[in-house]
Short mmCIF file of C-alpha atoms in Angstrom, two decimals:
data_model
loop_
_atom_site.label_atom_id
_atom_site.label_comp_id
_atom_site.label_asym_id
_atom_site.label_seq_id
_atom_site.Cartn_x
_atom_site.Cartn_y
_atom_site.Cartn_z
CA MET A 757 -57.00 -48.57 6.08
CA GLN A 758 -57.10 -46.78 2.87
CA LEU A 759 -53.27 -45.04 2.15
CA ALA A 760 -53.94 -42.32 0.51
CA ASP A 761 -50.87 -40.68 -0.34
CA VAL A 762 -47.21 -40.62 -0.92
CA ARG A 763 -45.06 -37.93 -0.17
CA THR A 764 -41.93 -35.73 -0.41
CA ALA A 765 -41.84 -34.67 3.33
CA ALA A 766 -42.38 -30.95 3.62
CA ALA A 767 -40.37 -29.05 6.23
CA ALA A 768 -43.53 -29.29 8.82
CA ASP A 769 -43.61 -33.30 8.47
CA ALA A 770 -40.42 -32.85 10.97
CA THR A 771 -41.72 -32.91 13.89
CA THR A 772 -44.40 -35.72 13.16
CA ILE A 773 -41.16 -37.92 11.71
CA SER A 774 -39.33 -37.30 14.72
CA ARG A 775 -41.58 -38.43 17.29
CA LEU A 776 -42.73 -41.03 13.96
CA LEU A 777 -38.82 -42.65 14.93
CA ALA A 778 -38.52 -42.52 17.86
CA ASP A 779 -41.72 -44.66 18.88
CA ALA A 780 -40.39 -47.92 15.62
CA ILE A 781 -37.70 -47.51 17.72
CA ARG A 782 -38.45 -47.70 21.32
CA GLY A 783 -41.39 -50.23 20.08
CA SER A 784 -38.49 -52.03 17.92
CA TYR A 785 -35.62 -52.17 20.35
CA ASP A 786 -35.55 -51.07 24.28
CA GLY A 787 -36.29 -55.55 24.63
CA ILE A 788 -33.03 -55.57 22.13
CA LEU A 789 -30.36 -53.67 22.81
CA GLY A 790 -31.06 -52.17 25.88
CA GLU A 791 -32.11 -48.67 26.86
CA ILE A 792 -28.47 -47.03 26.02
CA PRO A 793 -28.20 -48.74 22.70
CA VAL A 794 -32.28 -46.98 22.23
CA ARG A 795 -31.50 -43.52 23.78
CA ARG A 796 -28.43 -43.81 21.61
CA LEU A 797 -30.51 -44.46 18.62
CA ILE A 798 -33.36 -41.89 18.76
CA SER A 799 -30.84 -38.99 19.53
CA THR A 800 -28.37 -39.48 16.62
CA GLN A 801 -31.09 -40.98 14.69
CA CYS A 802 -34.77 -38.87 16.07
CA ALA A 803 -33.14 -35.29 16.11
CA LEU A 804 -35.48 -32.87 15.39
CA PRO A 805 -32.53 -30.15 14.31
CA ARG A 806 -30.90 -33.21 11.78
CA ILE A 807 -34.44 -33.90 9.95
CA ARG A 808 -35.70 -30.46 9.02
CA ALA A 809 -32.08 -30.04 8.03
CA GLU A 810 -32.39 -32.40 5.76
CA ILE A 811 -35.88 -32.43 4.34
CA GLU A 812 -34.60 -28.12 3.83
CA ILE A 813 -31.79 -29.44 1.47
CA PRO A 814 -31.61 -26.94 -1.06
CA GLY A 815 -31.72 -29.55 -4.72
CA GLY A 816 -30.82 -32.70 -2.18
CA ALA A 817 -27.66 -33.42 -1.03
CA PRO A 818 -25.31 -35.64 -3.55
CA GLY A 819 -26.33 -38.79 -2.91
CA TRP A 820 -29.84 -37.65 -0.49
CA LEU A 821 -32.96 -38.10 -2.40
CA GLY A 822 -35.41 -37.10 0.77
CA TRP A 823 -37.66 -37.96 3.61
CA LEU A 824 -40.88 -39.16 1.50
CA VAL A 825 -43.82 -39.33 4.38
CA ALA A 826 -47.09 -41.76 4.37
CA THR A 827 -50.75 -40.31 5.09
CA ASP A 828 -53.78 -41.79 5.90
CA THR A 829 -57.31 -40.78 3.72
CA ASP A 830 -57.18 -38.10 7.03
CA GLY A 831 -54.31 -37.06 5.80
CA THR A 832 -51.75 -38.33 9.42
CA VAL A 833 -48.93 -38.50 8.56
CA VAL A 834 -48.13 -42.56 9.93
CA GLY A 835 -45.22 -42.87 7.73
CA ALA A 836 -41.68 -42.44 6.67
CA ALA A 837 -38.97 -43.03 4.84
CA ALA A 838 -35.78 -42.07 3.36
CA GLY A 839 -32.62 -42.91 0.55
CA GLY A 840 -30.24 -41.59 -1.13
CA VAL A 841 -27.27 -43.32 -2.89
CA PRO A 842 -24.38 -43.24 -2.00
CA VAL A 843 -22.60 -44.00 -4.01
CA PRO A 844 -23.88 -45.41 -7.82
CA GLY A 845 -25.54 -47.81 -8.53
CA GLU A 846 -26.42 -48.59 -4.72
CA GLY A 847 -29.61 -47.87 -3.14
CA GLU A 848 -29.76 -46.88 0.38
CA LEU A 849 -33.11 -46.84 2.74
CA TYR A 850 -31.07 -44.83 6.02
CA ALA A 851 -34.90 -44.57 7.11
CA LEU A 852 -38.34 -46.49 7.31
CA ALA A 853 -40.88 -46.58 10.32
CA VAL A 854 -44.89 -47.18 10.61
CA ALA A 855 -47.06 -45.38 12.84
CA GLU A 856 -48.09 -48.87 15.17
CA GLY A 857 -51.20 -48.43 14.99
CA SER A 858 -51.08 -48.13 11.52
CA ARG A 859 -48.78 -51.64 10.39
CA ARG A 860 -49.72 -54.71 8.81
CA ARG A 861 -51.31 -52.27 6.07
CA GLY A 862 -48.61 -52.17 3.29
CA ILE A 863 -47.47 -48.77 4.81
CA GLY A 864 -44.50 -49.78 4.39
CA SER A 865 -44.75 -51.16 2.56
CA ALA A 866 -46.32 -48.17 -0.06
CA LEU A 867 -43.04 -46.53 1.09
CA LEU A 868 -40.36 -49.05 -0.02
CA ALA A 869 -41.69 -49.62 -3.59
CA ALA A 870 -41.93 -45.49 -3.64
CA THR A 871 -38.60 -45.14 -1.98
CA THR A 872 -36.95 -48.18 -3.93
CA ASP A 873 -38.52 -45.69 -6.76
CA ARG A 874 -36.77 -42.90 -6.24
CA MET A 875 -33.45 -44.80 -6.27
CA LYS A 876 -34.31 -45.74 -9.84
CA GLY A 877 -34.40 -42.93 -11.33
CA PHE A 878 -31.01 -42.41 -9.38
CA GLY A 879 -29.39 -44.86 -11.28
CA ALA A 880 -29.94 -47.60 -8.74
CA GLY A 881 -29.45 -51.23 -9.39
CA GLU A 882 -29.16 -52.45 -6.05
CA GLN A 883 -30.93 -51.31 -2.66
CA ARG A 884 -29.21 -51.28 0.94
CA VAL A 885 -29.84 -50.98 4.52
CA SER A 886 -28.11 -51.46 7.59
CA LEU A 887 -29.84 -53.12 10.95
CA PRO A 888 -29.05 -51.87 13.92
CA THR A 889 -29.10 -55.37 15.57
CA GLU A 890 -29.33 -59.32 14.48
CA SER A 891 -33.31 -60.26 15.74
CA ASP A 892 -34.44 -56.77 14.21
CA PRO A 893 -37.71 -57.29 14.48
CA SER A 894 -38.06 -55.37 10.79
CA LEU A 895 -35.85 -58.57 9.10
CA PRO A 896 -38.86 -60.92 7.96
CA PHE A 897 -40.03 -57.86 6.73
CA TYR A 898 -37.62 -57.17 4.31
CA GLU A 899 -36.43 -60.67 3.41
CA THR A 900 -40.16 -61.26 1.91
CA ARG A 901 -39.27 -58.07 -0.10
CA GLY A 902 -36.38 -59.71 -2.12
CA PHE A 903 -33.03 -58.84 0.30
CA THR A 904 -30.55 -61.13 1.52
CA PRO A 905 -28.50 -60.26 3.90
CA LEU A 906 -24.50 -59.30 3.45
CA THR A 907 -23.67 -59.50 7.57
CA PRO A 908 -25.89 -60.03 9.84
CA THR A 909 -27.08 -56.48 10.34
CA ARG A 910 -26.83 -55.27 6.58
CA LEU A 911 -28.78 -56.86 3.47
CA ALA A 912 -28.67 -56.24 0.14
CA ARG A 913 -31.77 -56.76 -2.81
CA ALA A 914 -31.55 -55.97 -6.76
CA VAL A 915 -33.72 -53.41 -8.63
#
């Protein structure tokens, strides 16, 4: 698959982002975290009003750099990422999800690169990500991109 675009999310992308995140959480953590923690993650991280508000923050909020989406060649959103620089010099990746049928095609890497570029533009020299569990299935993705453990569920890398 040829990645067509990584762009800033628009208001019309909110529902797709919400579903994409919920599907990614279910697919990644159902057998690891259990039903109640998975439902809690989905209710807090994927709430449509929250995602709409985050997309529509005029001019952004302090430390918030917004949502990015990746689309395939026909314009379908196949991935999303969100990040910010909440502490001077420290970028924080809040979310990164790729549709199951589109994984291992460079979309997650493209979203991470675009998010990293945004963070660097706002002075980040380090990037961090928190994972819900020590056995997180995305751990190898981050490790191959230079992230190292700060704690069992918190990773960082220089950017």
